[in-house]
mmCIF file with all atom_site columns, C-alpha atoms in Angstrom:
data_model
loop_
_atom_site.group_PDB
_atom_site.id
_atom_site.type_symbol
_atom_site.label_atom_id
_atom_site.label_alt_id
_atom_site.label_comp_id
_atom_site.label_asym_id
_atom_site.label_entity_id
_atom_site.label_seq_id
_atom_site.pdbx_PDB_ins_code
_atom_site.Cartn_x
_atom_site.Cartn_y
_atom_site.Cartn_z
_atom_site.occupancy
_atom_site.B_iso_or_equiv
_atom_site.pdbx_formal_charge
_atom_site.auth_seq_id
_atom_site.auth_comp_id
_atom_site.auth_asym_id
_atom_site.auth_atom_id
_atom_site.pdbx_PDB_model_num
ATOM 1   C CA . UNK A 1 1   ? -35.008 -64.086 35.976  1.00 0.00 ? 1   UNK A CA 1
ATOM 2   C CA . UNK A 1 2   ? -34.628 -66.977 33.967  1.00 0.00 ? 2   UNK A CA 1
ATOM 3   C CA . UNK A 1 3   ? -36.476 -65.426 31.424  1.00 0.00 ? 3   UNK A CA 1
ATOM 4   C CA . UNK A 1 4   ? -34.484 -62.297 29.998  1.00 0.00 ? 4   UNK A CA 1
ATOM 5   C CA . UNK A 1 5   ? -33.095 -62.524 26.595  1.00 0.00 ? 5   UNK A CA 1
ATOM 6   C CA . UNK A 1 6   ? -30.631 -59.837 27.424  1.00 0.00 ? 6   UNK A CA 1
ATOM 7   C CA . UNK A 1 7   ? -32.270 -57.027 25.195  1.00 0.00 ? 7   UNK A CA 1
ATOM 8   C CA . UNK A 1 8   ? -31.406 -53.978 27.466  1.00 0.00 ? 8   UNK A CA 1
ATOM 9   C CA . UNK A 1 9   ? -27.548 -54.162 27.527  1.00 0.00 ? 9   UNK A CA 1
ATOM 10  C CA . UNK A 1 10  ? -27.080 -53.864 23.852  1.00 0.00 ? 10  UNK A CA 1
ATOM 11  C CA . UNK A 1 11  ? -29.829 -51.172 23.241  1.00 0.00 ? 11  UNK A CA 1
ATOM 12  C CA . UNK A 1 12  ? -27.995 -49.008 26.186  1.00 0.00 ? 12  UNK A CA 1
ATOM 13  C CA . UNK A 1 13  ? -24.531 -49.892 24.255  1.00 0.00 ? 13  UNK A CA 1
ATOM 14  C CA . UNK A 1 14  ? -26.160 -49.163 20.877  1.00 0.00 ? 14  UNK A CA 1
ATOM 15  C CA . UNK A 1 15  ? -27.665 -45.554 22.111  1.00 0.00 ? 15  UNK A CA 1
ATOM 16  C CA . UNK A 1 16  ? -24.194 -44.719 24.280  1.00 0.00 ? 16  UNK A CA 1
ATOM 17  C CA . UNK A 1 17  ? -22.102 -45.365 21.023  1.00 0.00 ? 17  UNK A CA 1
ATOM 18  C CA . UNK A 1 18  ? -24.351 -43.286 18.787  1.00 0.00 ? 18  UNK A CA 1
ATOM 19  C CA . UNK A 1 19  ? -24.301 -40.362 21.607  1.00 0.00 ? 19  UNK A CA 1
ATOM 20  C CA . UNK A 1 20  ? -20.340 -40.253 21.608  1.00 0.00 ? 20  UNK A CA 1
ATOM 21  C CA . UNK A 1 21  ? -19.758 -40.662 18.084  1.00 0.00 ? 21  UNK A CA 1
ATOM 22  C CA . UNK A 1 22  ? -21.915 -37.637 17.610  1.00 0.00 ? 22  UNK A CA 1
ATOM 23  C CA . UNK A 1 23  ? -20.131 -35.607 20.346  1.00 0.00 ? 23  UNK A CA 1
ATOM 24  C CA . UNK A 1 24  ? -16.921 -36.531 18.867  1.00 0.00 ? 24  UNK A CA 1
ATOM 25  C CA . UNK A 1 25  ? -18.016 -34.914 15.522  1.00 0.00 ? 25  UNK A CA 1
ATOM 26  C CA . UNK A 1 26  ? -19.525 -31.866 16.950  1.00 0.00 ? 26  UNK A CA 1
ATOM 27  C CA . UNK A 1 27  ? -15.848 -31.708 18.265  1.00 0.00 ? 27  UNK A CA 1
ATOM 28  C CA . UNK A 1 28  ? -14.087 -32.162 15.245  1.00 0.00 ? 28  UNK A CA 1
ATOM 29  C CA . UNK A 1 29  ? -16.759 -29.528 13.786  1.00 0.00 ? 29  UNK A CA 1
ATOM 30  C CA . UNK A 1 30  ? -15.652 -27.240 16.182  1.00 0.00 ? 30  UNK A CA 1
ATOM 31  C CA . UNK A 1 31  ? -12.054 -27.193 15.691  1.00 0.00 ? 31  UNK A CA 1
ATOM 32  C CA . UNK A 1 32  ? -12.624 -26.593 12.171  1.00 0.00 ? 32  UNK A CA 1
ATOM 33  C CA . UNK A 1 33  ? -14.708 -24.197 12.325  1.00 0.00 ? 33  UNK A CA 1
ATOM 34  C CA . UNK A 1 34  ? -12.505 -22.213 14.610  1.00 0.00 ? 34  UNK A CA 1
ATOM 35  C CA . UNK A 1 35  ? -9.647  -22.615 12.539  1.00 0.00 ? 35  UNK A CA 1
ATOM 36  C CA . UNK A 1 36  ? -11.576 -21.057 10.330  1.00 0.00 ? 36  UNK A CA 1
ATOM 37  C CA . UNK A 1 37  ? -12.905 -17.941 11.547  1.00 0.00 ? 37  UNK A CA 1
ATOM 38  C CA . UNK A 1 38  ? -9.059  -17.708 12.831  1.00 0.00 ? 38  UNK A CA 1
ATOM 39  C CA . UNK A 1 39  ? -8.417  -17.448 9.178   1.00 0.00 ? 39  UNK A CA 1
ATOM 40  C CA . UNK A 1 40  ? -10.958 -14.984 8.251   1.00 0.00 ? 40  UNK A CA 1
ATOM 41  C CA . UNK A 1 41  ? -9.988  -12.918 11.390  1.00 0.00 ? 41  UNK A CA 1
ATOM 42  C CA . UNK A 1 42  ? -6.165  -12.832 10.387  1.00 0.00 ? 42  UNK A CA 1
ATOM 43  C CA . UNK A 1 43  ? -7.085  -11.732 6.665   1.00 0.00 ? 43  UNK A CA 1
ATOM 44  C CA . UNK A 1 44  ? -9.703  -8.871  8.103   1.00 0.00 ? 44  UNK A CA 1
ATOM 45  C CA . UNK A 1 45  ? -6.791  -7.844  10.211  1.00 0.00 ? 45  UNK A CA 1
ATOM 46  C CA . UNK A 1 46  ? -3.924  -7.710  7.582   1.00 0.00 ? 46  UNK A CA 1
ATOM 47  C CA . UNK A 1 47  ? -6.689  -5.538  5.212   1.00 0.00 ? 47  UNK A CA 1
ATOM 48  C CA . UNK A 1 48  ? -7.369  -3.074  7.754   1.00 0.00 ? 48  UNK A CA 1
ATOM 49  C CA . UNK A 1 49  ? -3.579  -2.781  8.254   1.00 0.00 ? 49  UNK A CA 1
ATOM 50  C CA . UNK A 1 50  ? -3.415  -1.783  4.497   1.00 0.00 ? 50  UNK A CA 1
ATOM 51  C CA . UNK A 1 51  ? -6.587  0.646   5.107   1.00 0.00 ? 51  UNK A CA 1
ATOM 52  C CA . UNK A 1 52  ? -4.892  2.543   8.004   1.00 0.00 ? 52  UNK A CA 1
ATOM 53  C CA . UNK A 1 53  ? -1.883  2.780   6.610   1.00 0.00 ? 53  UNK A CA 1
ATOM 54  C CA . UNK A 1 54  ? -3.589  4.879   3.082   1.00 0.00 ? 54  UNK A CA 1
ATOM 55  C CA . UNK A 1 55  ? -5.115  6.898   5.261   1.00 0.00 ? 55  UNK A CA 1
ATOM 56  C CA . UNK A 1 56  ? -2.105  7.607   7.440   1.00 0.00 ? 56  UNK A CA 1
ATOM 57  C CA . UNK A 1 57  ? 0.083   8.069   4.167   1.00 0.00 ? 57  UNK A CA 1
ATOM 58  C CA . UNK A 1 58  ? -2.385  9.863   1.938   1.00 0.00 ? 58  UNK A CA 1
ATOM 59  C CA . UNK A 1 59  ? -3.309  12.475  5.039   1.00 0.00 ? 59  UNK A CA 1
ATOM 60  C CA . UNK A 1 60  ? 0.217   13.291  5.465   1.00 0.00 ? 60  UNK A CA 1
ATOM 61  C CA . UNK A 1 61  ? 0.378   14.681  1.950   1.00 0.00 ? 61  UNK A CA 1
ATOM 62  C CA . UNK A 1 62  ? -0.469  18.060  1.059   1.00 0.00 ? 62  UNK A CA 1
ATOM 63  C CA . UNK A 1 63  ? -0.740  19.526  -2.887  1.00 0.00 ? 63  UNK A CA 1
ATOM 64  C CA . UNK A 1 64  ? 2.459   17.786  -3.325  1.00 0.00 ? 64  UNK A CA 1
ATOM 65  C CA . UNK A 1 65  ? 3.153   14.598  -3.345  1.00 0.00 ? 65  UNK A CA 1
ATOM 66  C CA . UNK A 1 66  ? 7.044   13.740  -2.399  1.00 0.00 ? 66  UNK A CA 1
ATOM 67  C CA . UNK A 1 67  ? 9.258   12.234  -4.973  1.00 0.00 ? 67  UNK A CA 1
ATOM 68  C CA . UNK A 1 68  ? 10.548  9.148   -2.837  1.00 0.00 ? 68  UNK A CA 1
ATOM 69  C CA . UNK A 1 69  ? 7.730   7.257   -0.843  1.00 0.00 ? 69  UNK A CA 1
ATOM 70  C CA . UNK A 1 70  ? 8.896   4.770   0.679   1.00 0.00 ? 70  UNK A CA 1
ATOM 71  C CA . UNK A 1 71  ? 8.070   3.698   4.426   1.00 0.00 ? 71  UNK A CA 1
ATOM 72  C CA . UNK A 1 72  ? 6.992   1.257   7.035   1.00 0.00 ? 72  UNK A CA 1
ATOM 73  C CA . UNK A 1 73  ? 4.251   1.733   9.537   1.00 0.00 ? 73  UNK A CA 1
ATOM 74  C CA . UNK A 1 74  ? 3.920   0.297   12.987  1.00 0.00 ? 74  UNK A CA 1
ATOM 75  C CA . UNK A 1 75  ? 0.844   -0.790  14.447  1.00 0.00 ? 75  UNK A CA 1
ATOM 76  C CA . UNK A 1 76  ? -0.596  -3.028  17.501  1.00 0.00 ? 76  UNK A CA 1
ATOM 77  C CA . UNK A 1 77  ? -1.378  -5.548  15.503  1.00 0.00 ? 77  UNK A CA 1
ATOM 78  C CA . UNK A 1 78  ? 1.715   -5.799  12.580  1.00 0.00 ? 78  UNK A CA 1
ATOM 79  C CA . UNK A 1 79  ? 3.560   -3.419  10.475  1.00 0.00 ? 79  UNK A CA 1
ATOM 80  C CA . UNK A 1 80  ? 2.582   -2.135  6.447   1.00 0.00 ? 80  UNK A CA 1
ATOM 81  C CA . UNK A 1 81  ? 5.527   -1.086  4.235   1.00 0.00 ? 81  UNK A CA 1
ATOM 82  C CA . UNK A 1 82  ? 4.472   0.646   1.049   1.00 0.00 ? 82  UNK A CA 1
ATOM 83  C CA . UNK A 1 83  ? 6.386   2.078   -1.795  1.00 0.00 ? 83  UNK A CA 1
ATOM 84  C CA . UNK A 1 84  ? 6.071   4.243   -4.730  1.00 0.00 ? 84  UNK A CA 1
ATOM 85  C CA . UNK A 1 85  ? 5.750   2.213   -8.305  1.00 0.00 ? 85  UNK A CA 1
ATOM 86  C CA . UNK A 1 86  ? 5.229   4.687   -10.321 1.00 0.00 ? 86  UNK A CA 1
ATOM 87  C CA . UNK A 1 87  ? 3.713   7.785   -11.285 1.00 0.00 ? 87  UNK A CA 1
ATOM 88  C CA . UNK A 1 88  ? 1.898   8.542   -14.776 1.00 0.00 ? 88  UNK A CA 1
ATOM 89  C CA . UNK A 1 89  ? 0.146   12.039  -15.368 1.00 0.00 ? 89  UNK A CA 1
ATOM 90  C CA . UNK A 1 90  ? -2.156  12.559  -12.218 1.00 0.00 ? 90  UNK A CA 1
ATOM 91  C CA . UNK A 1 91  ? -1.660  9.100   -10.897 1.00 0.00 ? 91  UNK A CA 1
ATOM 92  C CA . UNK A 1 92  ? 0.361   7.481   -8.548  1.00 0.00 ? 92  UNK A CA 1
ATOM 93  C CA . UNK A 1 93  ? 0.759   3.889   -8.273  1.00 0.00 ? 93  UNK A CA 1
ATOM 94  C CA . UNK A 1 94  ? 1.469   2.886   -4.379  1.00 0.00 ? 94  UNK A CA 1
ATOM 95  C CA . UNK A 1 95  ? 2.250   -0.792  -3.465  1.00 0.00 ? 95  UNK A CA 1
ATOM 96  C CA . UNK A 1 96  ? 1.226   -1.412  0.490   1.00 0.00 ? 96  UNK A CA 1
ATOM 97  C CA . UNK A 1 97  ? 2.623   -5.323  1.897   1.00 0.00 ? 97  UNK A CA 1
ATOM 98  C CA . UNK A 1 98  ? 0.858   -5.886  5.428   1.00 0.00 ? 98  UNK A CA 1
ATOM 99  C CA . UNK A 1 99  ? 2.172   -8.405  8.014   1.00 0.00 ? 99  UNK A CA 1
ATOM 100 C CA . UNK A 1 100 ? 0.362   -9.203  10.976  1.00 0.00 ? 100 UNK A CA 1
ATOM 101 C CA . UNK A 1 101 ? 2.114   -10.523 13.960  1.00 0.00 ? 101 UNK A CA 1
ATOM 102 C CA . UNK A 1 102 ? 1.066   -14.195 13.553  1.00 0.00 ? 102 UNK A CA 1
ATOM 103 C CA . UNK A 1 103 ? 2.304   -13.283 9.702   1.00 0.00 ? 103 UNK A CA 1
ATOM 104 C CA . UNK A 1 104 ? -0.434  -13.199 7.612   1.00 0.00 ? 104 UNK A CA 1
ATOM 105 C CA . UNK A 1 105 ? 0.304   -11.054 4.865   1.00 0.00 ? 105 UNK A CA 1
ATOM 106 C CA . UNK A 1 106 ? -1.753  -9.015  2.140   1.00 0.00 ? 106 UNK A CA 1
ATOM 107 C CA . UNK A 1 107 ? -0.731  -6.850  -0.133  1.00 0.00 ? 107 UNK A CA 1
ATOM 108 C CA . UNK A 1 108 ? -2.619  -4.011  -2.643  1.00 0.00 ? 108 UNK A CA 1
ATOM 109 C CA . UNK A 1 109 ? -1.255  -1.572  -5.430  1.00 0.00 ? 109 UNK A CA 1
ATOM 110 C CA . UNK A 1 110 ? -3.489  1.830   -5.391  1.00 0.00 ? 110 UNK A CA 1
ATOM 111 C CA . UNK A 1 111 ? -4.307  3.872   -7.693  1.00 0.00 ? 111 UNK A CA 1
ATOM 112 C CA . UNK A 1 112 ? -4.279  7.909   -6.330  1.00 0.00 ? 112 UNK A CA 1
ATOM 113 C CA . UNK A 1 113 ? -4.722  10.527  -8.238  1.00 0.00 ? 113 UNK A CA 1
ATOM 114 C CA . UNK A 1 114 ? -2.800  13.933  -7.403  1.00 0.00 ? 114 UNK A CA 1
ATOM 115 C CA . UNK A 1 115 ? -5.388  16.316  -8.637  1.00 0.00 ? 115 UNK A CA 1
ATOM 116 C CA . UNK A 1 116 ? -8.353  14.911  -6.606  1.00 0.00 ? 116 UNK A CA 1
ATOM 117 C CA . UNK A 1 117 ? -6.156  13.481  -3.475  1.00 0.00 ? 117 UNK A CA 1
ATOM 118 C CA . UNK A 1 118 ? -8.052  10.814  -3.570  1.00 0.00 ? 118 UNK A CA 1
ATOM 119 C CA . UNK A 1 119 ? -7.637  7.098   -3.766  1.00 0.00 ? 119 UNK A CA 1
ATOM 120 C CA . UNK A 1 120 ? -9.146  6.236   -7.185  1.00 0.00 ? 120 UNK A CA 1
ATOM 121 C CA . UNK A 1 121 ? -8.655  2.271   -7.765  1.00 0.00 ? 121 UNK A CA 1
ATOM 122 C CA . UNK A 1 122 ? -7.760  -0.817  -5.942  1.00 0.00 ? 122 UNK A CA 1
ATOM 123 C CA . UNK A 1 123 ? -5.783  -2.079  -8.828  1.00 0.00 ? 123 UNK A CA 1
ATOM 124 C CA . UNK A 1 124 ? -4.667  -5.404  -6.969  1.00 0.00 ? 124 UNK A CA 1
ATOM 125 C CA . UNK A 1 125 ? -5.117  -7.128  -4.008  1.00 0.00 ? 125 UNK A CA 1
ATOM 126 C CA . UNK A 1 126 ? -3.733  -10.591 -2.878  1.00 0.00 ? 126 UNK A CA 1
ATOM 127 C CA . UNK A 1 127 ? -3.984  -12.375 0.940   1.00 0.00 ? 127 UNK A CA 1
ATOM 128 C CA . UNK A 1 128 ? -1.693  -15.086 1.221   1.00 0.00 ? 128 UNK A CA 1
#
């Protein structure tokens, strides 16, 4: 017994530390990477708002388009208000703003063209 330099303790401590400070960045890794795909997931969301909501307005049209559009849409998961810009020869220039309920928001001006009834360009689209 006399003999032991005491080379056991601090190997145990030395392995134990390295163990827990690599758990505690897999942690950290973790929350960040969840805050992430939270991110992502509320900026998918607030685009497919803005998708439903050109269907739902461009279905409701028939050969003529009304003079005022202007609106808001409901859905489960936020609302999408759109309103006419303005209209040049056979196009139409339609802003949608999308809101989600933890209030992300994104926002695109179409371009739809009367003759075709058809959604020609995506002229600009911003997630903030």
């Amino acid at each position: 017994m006399n003999n032991q330099k005491g080379v056991v303790f601090p190997m145990v401590m030395i392995v134990a530390s390295v163990f827990i400070m690599f758990t505690i960045l897999m942690i950290d890794q973790f929350i960040i990477d969840k805050k992430f795909y939270k991110e992502v997931e509320e900026s998918l969301v607030a685009d497919h708002l803005v998708h439903l909501a050109i269907k739902d307005v461009t279905a409701e049209w028939g050969e003529e388009i009304p003079k005022i559009i202007q609106g808001e849409i409901s859905y489960p998961n936020g609302v999408v208000r759109y309103s006419l810009m303005k209209q040049e020869g056979p196009y139409v220039y339609i802003e949608f703003s999308s809101k989600t309920k933890n209030d992300r928001e994104g926002r695109v001006i179409i371009q739809y063209d009367k003759e075709a009834g058809e959604v020609k360009e995506w002229l600009e689209k911003q997630a903030v």
